[in-house]
Amino acid sequence: MIRSPLMTVMTDAVIKAARSLKRDFGEVENLQVSRKGPGNFVSAADHRAEKIIREALEKARPGYGFVLEEGGVVEGTDATHRWHVDPLDGTTNFLHGIPHFCISVGLEREGQIVAGVIYDPVKDEMFIAERGKGAYVNNRRLRVAARRDMADSVIYCGLPHFARPAHPRFLLELSSVMAVSGGVRRMGAAALDLAYVAAGRSDAYWERDLQTWDIAAGIILVREAGGFVTDCEGGDDPMASRSICCGNEAVHRELLAILRQANRPVTTAAAARPA
Ligand code: IPD
Ligand code: CA
Ligand code: CA
């Protein structure tokens, strides 16, 4: 597989940042046992990684804008391009020494995501996709899983924070999905959840209350791996609605139907009877 100049720019940037992140992860493992804990250190690691990525991308593609988790929105002189960057996705895992986190970079061109890179430095897995060119992990072509039956499927999800309005709704959805699927997982890094759907390691995934830097790269990975991506209501712009539901065609369709059903207001015969 020959990497395009754009892919080389993106992968070089994340590899550079990953070196710093991996060094810091080693330190976090030591800090687990200290009384102060690794909290501030992790936040510094996050900022360090973002700075490295931003500088590398700015140098290679001057003028492109940014949507950075830490640095916010940076308008570029080129209004048609912007990067969506999560320098550390899976912060809670990282903080607790759980080796499941990644860097995610997506490129938006005229409102469409055209390229994505997700790198897991611990497992040394580089997930890449460009529109019309397929999705790959370390040069191996990716396809979503072929499973059609929800009962055999492993479904990933994300938990909305307890204080968020999406939380009670999520609990209803979770029990509905658990009732019919082969199993549910909450892995803790949204970008890797999407990459794993693309790789066929998960059959489908849903989550609400996300940000564009969590999902930009993953959306194109899943689509280029032959998967279907919508928001949790079936709408086709998850970047705008910040919720995501994806998988292969059959399991994605079934998951959407389950989410819809779980959210239907309960109307019992008693409730419907006039007082
Ligand atoms: C979080 C992770 C997590 C998801 C959260 C995200 P962060 O990103 O992707 O899996 O459930 O909604 O905010 O904070 O680790 O970059
Ligand atoms: Ca992050
Ligand atoms: Ca994130």
mmCIF file of C-alpha atoms and ligand atoms in Angstrom:
data_model
loop_
_atom_site.group_PDB
_atom_site.id
_atom_site.type_symbol
_atom_site.label_atom_id
_atom_site.label_comp_id
_atom_site.label_asym_id
_atom_site.label_seq_id
_atom_site.Cartn_x
_atom_site.Cartn_y
_atom_site.Cartn_z
ATOM 1 C CA MET A 1 0.000 0.000 0.000
ATOM 2 C CA ILE A 2 1.437 3.376 -1.050
ATOM 3 C CA ARG A 3 0.712 6.154 1.410
ATOM 4 C CA SER A 4 -0.445 9.462 -0.113
ATOM 5 C CA PRO A 5 1.439 12.666 0.798
ATOM 6 C CA LEU A 6 -1.551 13.660 2.976
ATOM 7 C CA MET A 7 -1.445 10.367 4.876
ATOM 8 C CA THR A 8 2.285 10.713 5.379
ATOM 9 C CA VAL A 9 1.759 14.172 6.888
ATOM 10 C CA MET A 10 -0.936 12.853 9.234
ATOM 11 C CA THR A 11 0.842 9.671 10.318
ATOM 12 C CA ASP A 12 4.175 11.494 10.839
ATOM 13 C CA ALA A 13 2.420 14.019 13.099
ATOM 14 C CA VAL A 14 0.762 11.384 15.282
ATOM 15 C CA ILE A 15 3.871 9.192 15.499
ATOM 16 C CA LYS A 16 5.846 12.182 16.761
ATOM 17 C CA ALA A 17 3.204 12.991 19.393
ATOM 18 C CA ALA A 18 2.851 9.321 20.326
ATOM 19 C CA ARG A 19 6.523 9.148 21.328
ATOM 20 C CA SER A 20 5.877 11.827 23.922
ATOM 21 C CA LEU A 21 2.569 10.249 25.032
ATOM 22 C CA LYS A 22 4.125 6.819 25.445
ATOM 23 C CA ARG A 23 6.977 8.195 27.552
ATOM 24 C CA ASP A 24 4.399 9.963 29.707
ATOM 25 C CA PHE A 25 2.308 6.798 30.035
ATOM 26 C CA GLY A 26 5.355 5.056 31.510
ATOM 27 C CA GLU A 27 5.584 7.849 34.073
ATOM 28 C CA VAL A 28 1.841 7.613 34.856
ATOM 29 C CA GLU A 29 2.314 3.950 35.707
ATOM 30 C CA ASN A 30 4.877 5.042 38.350
ATOM 31 C CA LEU A 31 2.667 7.896 39.602
ATOM 32 C CA GLN A 32 -0.251 5.521 40.334
ATOM 33 C CA VAL A 33 1.349 4.721 43.659
ATOM 34 C CA SER A 34 2.192 8.313 44.605
ATOM 35 C CA ARG A 35 -0.152 10.166 46.976
ATOM 36 C CA LYS A 36 -0.632 13.140 44.647
ATOM 37 C CA GLY A 37 -1.712 10.847 41.798
ATOM 38 C CA PRO A 38 -1.072 11.441 38.111
ATOM 39 C CA GLY A 39 -3.914 13.970 37.398
ATOM 40 C CA ASN A 40 -1.904 17.142 36.640
ATOM 41 C CA PHE A 41 0.767 15.172 34.921
ATOM 42 C CA VAL A 42 -1.778 13.633 32.523
ATOM 43 C CA SER A 43 -3.192 17.023 31.648
ATOM 44 C CA ALA A 44 0.356 18.218 30.834
ATOM 45 C CA ALA A 45 0.928 15.102 28.702
ATOM 46 C CA ASP A 46 -2.256 15.837 26.801
ATOM 47 C CA HIS A 47 -1.199 19.440 26.074
ATOM 48 C CA ARG A 48 2.311 18.354 25.078
ATOM 49 C CA ALA A 49 0.925 15.857 22.543
ATOM 50 C CA GLU A 50 -1.498 18.408 21.090
ATOM 51 C CA LYS A 51 1.277 20.989 20.648
ATOM 52 C CA ILE A 52 3.426 18.478 18.740
ATOM 53 C CA ILE A 53 0.550 17.519 16.415
ATOM 54 C CA ARG A 54 -0.495 21.106 15.809
ATOM 55 C CA GLU A 55 3.024 22.242 14.977
ATOM 56 C CA ALA A 56 3.605 19.318 12.601
ATOM 57 C CA LEU A 57 0.296 19.826 10.770
ATOM 58 C CA GLU A 58 0.739 23.608 10.590
ATOM 59 C CA LYS A 59 4.182 23.182 9.078
ATOM 60 C CA ALA A 60 3.015 20.687 6.454
ATOM 61 C CA ARG A 61 -0.316 22.357 5.589
ATOM 62 C CA PRO A 62 -0.087 26.046 6.490
ATOM 63 C CA GLY A 63 -3.435 27.814 6.565
ATOM 64 C CA TYR A 64 -5.640 24.862 7.508
ATOM 65 C CA GLY A 65 -7.867 25.527 10.520
ATOM 66 C CA PHE A 66 -8.142 23.401 13.672
ATOM 67 C CA VAL A 67 -10.720 22.091 16.092
ATOM 68 C CA LEU A 68 -8.501 21.086 18.999
ATOM 69 C CA GLU A 69 -9.744 19.477 22.184
ATOM 70 C CA GLU A 70 -7.388 21.517 24.324
ATOM 71 C CA GLY A 71 -6.794 24.608 22.177
ATOM 72 C CA GLY A 72 -10.331 25.122 20.841
ATOM 73 C CA VAL A 73 -11.217 26.370 17.371
ATOM 74 C CA VAL A 74 -8.424 28.009 15.392
ATOM 75 C CA GLU A 75 -9.547 29.667 12.159
ATOM 76 C CA GLY A 76 -7.200 29.103 9.244
ATOM 77 C CA THR A 77 -6.612 31.266 6.189
ATOM 78 C CA ASP A 78 -7.858 28.319 4.111
ATOM 79 C CA ALA A 79 -11.563 28.168 4.976
ATOM 80 C CA THR A 80 -12.080 24.867 3.135
ATOM 81 C CA HIS A 81 -9.890 22.692 5.375
ATOM 82 C CA ARG A 82 -9.732 21.994 9.076
ATOM 83 C CA TRP A 83 -8.246 19.335 11.310
ATOM 84 C CA HIS A 84 -10.175 17.760 14.200
ATOM 85 C CA VAL A 85 -7.600 16.683 16.779
ATOM 86 C CA ASP A 86 -7.904 14.634 19.955
ATOM 87 C CA PRO A 87 -4.334 14.335 21.249
ATOM 88 C CA LEU A 88 -5.326 11.775 23.873
ATOM 89 C CA ASP A 89 -8.575 9.866 23.564
ATOM 90 C CA GLY A 90 -9.184 7.542 26.495
ATOM 91 C CA THR A 91 -7.856 9.933 29.155
ATOM 92 C CA THR A 92 -9.412 8.011 32.041
ATOM 93 C CA ASN A 93 -7.750 4.806 30.849
ATOM 94 C CA PHE A 94 -4.416 6.634 30.490
ATOM 95 C CA LEU A 95 -4.768 8.150 33.959
ATOM 96 C CA HIS A 96 -5.362 4.741 35.507
ATOM 97 C CA GLY A 97 -2.557 3.003 33.662
ATOM 98 C CA ILE A 98 -4.973 1.089 31.405
ATOM 99 C CA PRO A 99 -3.180 0.595 28.068
ATOM 100 C CA HIS A 100 -6.123 1.515 25.822
ATOM 101 C CA PHE A 101 -5.933 5.063 24.454
ATOM 102 C CA CYS A 102 -5.053 6.761 21.192
ATOM 103 C CA ILE A 103 -4.446 9.893 19.174
ATOM 104 C CA SER A 104 -7.128 10.808 16.639
ATOM 105 C CA VAL A 105 -6.802 13.238 13.722
ATOM 106 C CA GLY A 106 -9.471 13.792 11.076
ATOM 107 C CA LEU A 107 -9.393 16.174 8.118
ATOM 108 C CA GLU A 108 -12.541 18.009 7.044
ATOM 109 C CA ARG A 109 -12.684 19.426 3.512
ATOM 110 C CA GLU A 110 -15.664 21.591 2.560
ATOM 111 C CA GLY A 111 -17.790 20.054 5.286
ATOM 112 C CA GLN A 112 -16.869 16.424 4.535
ATOM 113 C CA ILE A 113 -14.415 14.237 6.437
ATOM 114 C CA VAL A 114 -11.928 13.101 3.817
ATOM 115 C CA ALA A 115 -9.138 11.499 5.853
ATOM 116 C CA GLY A 116 -8.605 10.021 9.300
ATOM 117 C CA VAL A 117 -5.769 8.593 11.367
ATOM 118 C CA ILE A 118 -6.128 6.880 14.738
ATOM 119 C CA TYR A 119 -2.963 5.636 16.415
ATOM 120 C CA ASP A 120 -2.760 3.366 19.455
ATOM 121 C CA PRO A 121 0.829 3.770 20.645
ATOM 122 C CA VAL A 122 0.791 0.887 23.133
ATOM 123 C CA LYS A 123 -0.336 -1.734 20.624
ATOM 124 C CA ASP A 124 1.435 0.086 17.794
ATOM 125 C CA GLU A 125 -1.684 0.023 15.630
ATOM 126 C CA MET A 126 -2.024 2.756 13.012
ATOM 127 C CA PHE A 127 -5.568 2.946 11.603
ATOM 128 C CA ILE A 128 -5.832 5.087 8.475
ATOM 129 C CA ALA A 129 -8.474 5.918 5.881
ATOM 130 C CA GLU A 130 -8.890 8.316 2.994
ATOM 131 C CA ARG A 131 -12.089 8.875 1.072
ATOM 132 C CA GLY A 132 -12.387 6.400 -1.782
ATOM 133 C CA LYS A 133 -9.117 4.650 -0.888
ATOM 134 C CA GLY A 134 -10.189 2.152 1.789
ATOM 135 C CA ALA A 135 -9.294 1.736 5.455
ATOM 136 C CA TYR A 136 -6.181 0.024 6.809
ATOM 137 C CA VAL A 137 -4.471 -0.971 10.031
ATOM 138 C CA ASN A 138 -0.692 -1.186 9.684
ATOM 139 C CA ASN A 139 -1.123 -1.689 5.916
ATOM 140 C CA ARG A 140 -3.740 -4.464 6.282
ATOM 141 C CA ARG A 141 -7.062 -3.700 4.576
ATOM 142 C CA LEU A 142 -10.004 -3.398 6.968
ATOM 143 C CA ARG A 143 -13.544 -4.716 6.544
ATOM 144 C CA VAL A 144 -16.378 -4.463 9.044
ATOM 145 C CA ALA A 145 -17.592 -7.751 10.548
ATOM 146 C CA ALA A 146 -19.897 -9.884 8.417
ATOM 147 C CA ARG A 147 -22.116 -11.013 11.335
ATOM 148 C CA ARG A 148 -25.798 -10.362 10.684
ATOM 149 C CA ASP A 149 -27.372 -11.630 13.869
ATOM 150 C CA MET A 150 -27.616 -9.336 16.887
ATOM 151 C CA ALA A 151 -27.598 -12.360 19.194
ATOM 152 C CA ASP A 152 -24.018 -13.181 18.098
ATOM 153 C CA SER A 153 -22.802 -9.591 18.050
ATOM 154 C CA VAL A 154 -20.569 -7.673 20.430
ATOM 155 C CA ILE A 155 -21.778 -4.087 20.750
ATOM 156 C CA TYR A 156 -19.643 -1.218 22.056
ATOM 157 C CA CYS A 157 -21.065 1.828 23.816
ATOM 158 C CA GLY A 158 -20.042 4.905 25.778
ATOM 159 C CA LEU A 159 -21.543 6.034 29.064
ATOM 160 C CA PRO A 160 -22.844 9.587 29.222
ATOM 161 C CA HIS A 161 -21.810 11.250 32.493
ATOM 162 C CA PHE A 162 -24.256 10.682 35.354
ATOM 163 C CA ALA A 163 -25.210 14.371 35.436
ATOM 164 C CA ARG A 164 -25.977 14.595 31.697
ATOM 165 C CA PRO A 165 -29.566 14.453 30.375
ATOM 166 C CA ALA A 166 -28.508 11.584 28.080
ATOM 167 C CA HIS A 167 -27.739 9.329 31.064
ATOM 168 C CA PRO A 168 -31.235 7.990 31.962
ATOM 169 C CA ARG A 169 -31.985 7.435 28.288
ATOM 170 C CA PHE A 170 -28.720 5.527 27.946
ATOM 171 C CA LEU A 171 -29.680 3.163 30.789
ATOM 172 C CA LEU A 172 -32.885 2.231 28.952
ATOM 173 C CA GLU A 173 -30.941 1.659 25.749
ATOM 174 C CA LEU A 174 -28.297 -0.395 27.520
ATOM 175 C CA SER A 175 -30.785 -2.818 29.033
ATOM 176 C CA SER A 176 -32.525 -3.197 25.654
ATOM 177 C CA VAL A 177 -29.250 -3.931 23.850
ATOM 178 C CA MET A 178 -28.079 -6.292 26.604
ATOM 179 C CA ALA A 179 -31.316 -8.246 26.297
ATOM 180 C CA VAL A 180 -30.737 -9.180 22.663
ATOM 181 C CA SER A 181 -27.013 -8.953 21.854
ATOM 182 C CA GLY A 182 -24.143 -11.363 22.391
ATOM 183 C CA GLY A 183 -22.430 -8.877 24.730
ATOM 184 C CA VAL A 184 -21.836 -5.195 25.450
ATOM 185 C CA ARG A 185 -18.468 -3.497 26.037
ATOM 186 C CA ARG A 186 -17.478 -0.043 27.296
ATOM 187 C CA MET A 187 -13.831 0.367 26.300
ATOM 188 C CA GLY A 188 -13.302 4.054 27.165
ATOM 189 C CA ALA A 189 -11.821 5.557 23.980
ATOM 190 C CA ALA A 190 -14.421 6.614 21.410
ATOM 191 C CA ALA A 191 -11.970 6.891 18.506
ATOM 192 C CA LEU A 192 -10.717 3.347 19.131
ATOM 193 C CA ASP A 193 -14.325 2.137 19.425
ATOM 194 C CA LEU A 194 -14.853 3.362 15.861
ATOM 195 C CA ALA A 195 -11.532 1.929 14.661
ATOM 196 C CA TYR A 196 -12.479 -1.446 16.157
ATOM 197 C CA VAL A 197 -15.835 -1.417 14.336
ATOM 198 C CA ALA A 198 -13.884 -0.763 11.117
ATOM 199 C CA ALA A 199 -11.601 -3.685 11.991
ATOM 200 C CA GLY A 200 -14.519 -6.065 12.628
ATOM 201 C CA ARG A 201 -13.581 -6.427 16.314
ATOM 202 C CA SER A 202 -16.918 -4.957 17.307
ATOM 203 C CA ASP A 203 -20.136 -5.401 15.314
ATOM 204 C CA ALA A 204 -21.629 -2.025 16.199
ATOM 205 C CA TYR A 205 -21.174 0.962 18.502
ATOM 206 C CA TRP A 206 -23.342 3.783 19.801
ATOM 207 C CA GLU A 207 -22.674 6.812 21.958
ATOM 208 C CA ARG A 208 -24.117 10.283 22.566
ATOM 209 C CA ASP A 209 -22.602 13.548 23.819
ATOM 210 C CA LEU A 210 -19.415 13.261 21.811
ATOM 211 C CA GLN A 211 -17.257 15.952 20.226
ATOM 212 C CA THR A 212 -16.080 16.228 16.627
ATOM 213 C CA TRP A 213 -12.482 15.363 17.597
ATOM 214 C CA ASP A 214 -13.707 12.062 19.089
ATOM 215 C CA ILE A 215 -15.380 10.884 15.889
ATOM 216 C CA ALA A 216 -14.031 12.689 12.796
ATOM 217 C CA ALA A 217 -11.305 10.162 11.976
ATOM 218 C CA GLY A 218 -13.368 7.142 13.044
ATOM 219 C CA ILE A 219 -16.315 8.020 10.797
ATOM 220 C CA ILE A 220 -14.251 7.755 7.640
ATOM 221 C CA LEU A 221 -12.538 4.593 8.893
ATOM 222 C CA VAL A 222 -15.868 2.817 9.381
ATOM 223 C CA ARG A 223 -17.282 4.046 6.061
ATOM 224 C CA GLU A 224 -14.162 3.073 4.115
ATOM 225 C CA ALA A 225 -14.289 -0.364 5.771
ATOM 226 C CA GLY A 226 -17.782 -0.850 4.312
ATOM 227 C CA GLY A 227 -19.720 0.070 7.457
ATOM 228 C CA PHE A 228 -22.718 2.330 8.016
ATOM 229 C CA VAL A 229 -22.508 5.452 10.170
ATOM 230 C CA THR A 230 -25.388 7.647 11.348
ATOM 231 C CA ASP A 231 -26.273 9.474 14.506
ATOM 232 C CA CYS A 232 -28.328 7.676 17.164
ATOM 233 C CA GLU A 233 -31.569 8.796 15.485
ATOM 234 C CA GLY A 234 -30.522 7.528 12.054
ATOM 235 C CA GLY A 235 -29.563 10.998 10.737
ATOM 236 C CA ASP A 236 -26.607 11.183 8.404
ATOM 237 C CA ASP A 237 -24.587 13.962 10.073
ATOM 238 C CA PRO A 238 -23.063 12.668 13.331
ATOM 239 C CA MET A 239 -20.493 15.493 13.275
ATOM 240 C CA ALA A 240 -23.358 17.975 13.676
ATOM 241 C CA SER A 241 -25.458 15.987 16.151
ATOM 242 C CA ARG A 242 -22.444 14.688 18.146
ATOM 243 C CA SER A 243 -23.968 11.246 18.545
ATOM 244 C CA ILE A 244 -23.005 8.120 16.686
ATOM 245 C CA CYS A 245 -24.391 4.728 15.767
ATOM 246 C CA CYS A 246 -22.390 2.530 13.388
ATOM 247 C CA GLY A 247 -21.725 -1.041 12.362
ATOM 248 C CA ASN A 248 -22.195 -3.320 9.403
ATOM 249 C CA GLU A 249 -25.416 -2.772 7.479
ATOM 250 C CA ALA A 250 -27.526 -5.419 9.250
ATOM 251 C CA VAL A 251 -26.388 -4.894 12.838
ATOM 252 C CA HIS A 252 -26.400 -1.105 12.463
ATOM 253 C CA ARG A 253 -30.009 -1.238 11.222
ATOM 254 C CA GLU A 254 -31.041 -3.459 14.114
ATOM 255 C CA LEU A 255 -29.212 -1.361 16.697
ATOM 256 C CA LEU A 256 -30.969 1.789 15.451
ATOM 257 C CA ALA A 257 -34.333 0.041 15.766
ATOM 258 C CA ILE A 258 -33.514 -1.072 19.322
ATOM 259 C CA LEU A 259 -32.479 2.470 20.325
ATOM 260 C CA ARG A 260 -35.684 3.863 18.812
ATOM 261 C CA GLN A 261 -37.804 1.308 20.647
ATOM 262 C CA ALA A 262 -36.004 1.863 23.961
ATOM 263 C CA ASN A 263 -36.767 5.587 23.737
ATOM 264 C CA ARG A 264 -40.480 5.226 23.020
ATOM 265 C CA PRO A 265 -42.651 6.677 25.780
ATOM 266 C CA VAL A 266 -44.358 3.852 27.678
ATOM 267 C CA THR A 267 -48.110 3.994 27.145
ATOM 268 C CA THR A 268 -49.841 1.383 29.243
ATOM 269 C CA ALA A 269 -53.572 0.733 28.886
ATOM 270 C CA ALA A 270 -54.107 2.251 32.336
ATOM 271 C CA ALA A 271 -52.193 5.422 31.444
ATOM 272 C CA ALA A 272 -54.187 5.791 28.222
ATOM 273 C CA ARG A 273 -57.594 5.502 29.989
ATOM 274 C CA PRO A 274 -59.264 8.829 30.687
ATOM 275 C CA ALA A 275 -59.493 9.618 34.438
HETATM 276 C C1 IPD B 1 -13.694 10.430 26.006
HETATM 277 C C2 IPD B 1 -13.570 8.996 25.542
HETATM 278 C C3 IPD B 1 -14.696 8.148 26.074
HETATM 279 C C4 IPD B 1 -16.049 8.730 25.719
HETATM 280 C C5 IPD B 1 -16.145 10.181 26.185
HETATM 281 C C6 IPD B 1 -15.020 11.004 25.597
HETATM 282 P P1 IPD B 1 -11.393 11.746 26.281
HETATM 283 O O1 IPD B 1 -12.693 11.229 25.426
HETATM 284 O O2 IPD B 1 -13.576 8.917 24.147
HETATM 285 O O3 IPD B 1 -14.657 6.843 25.568
HETATM 286 O O4 IPD B 1 -17.034 7.969 26.338
HETATM 287 O O5 IPD B 1 -17.379 10.724 25.778
HETATM 288 O O6 IPD B 1 -15.111 12.336 26.043
HETATM 289 O O7 IPD B 1 -11.909 12.686 27.328
HETATM 290 O O8 IPD B 1 -10.747 10.556 26.855
HETATM 291 O O9 IPD B 1 -10.600 12.444 25.230
HETATM 292 CA CA CA B 2 -8.947 13.861 24.820
HETATM 293 CA CA CA B 3 -11.926 12.122 23.292
#
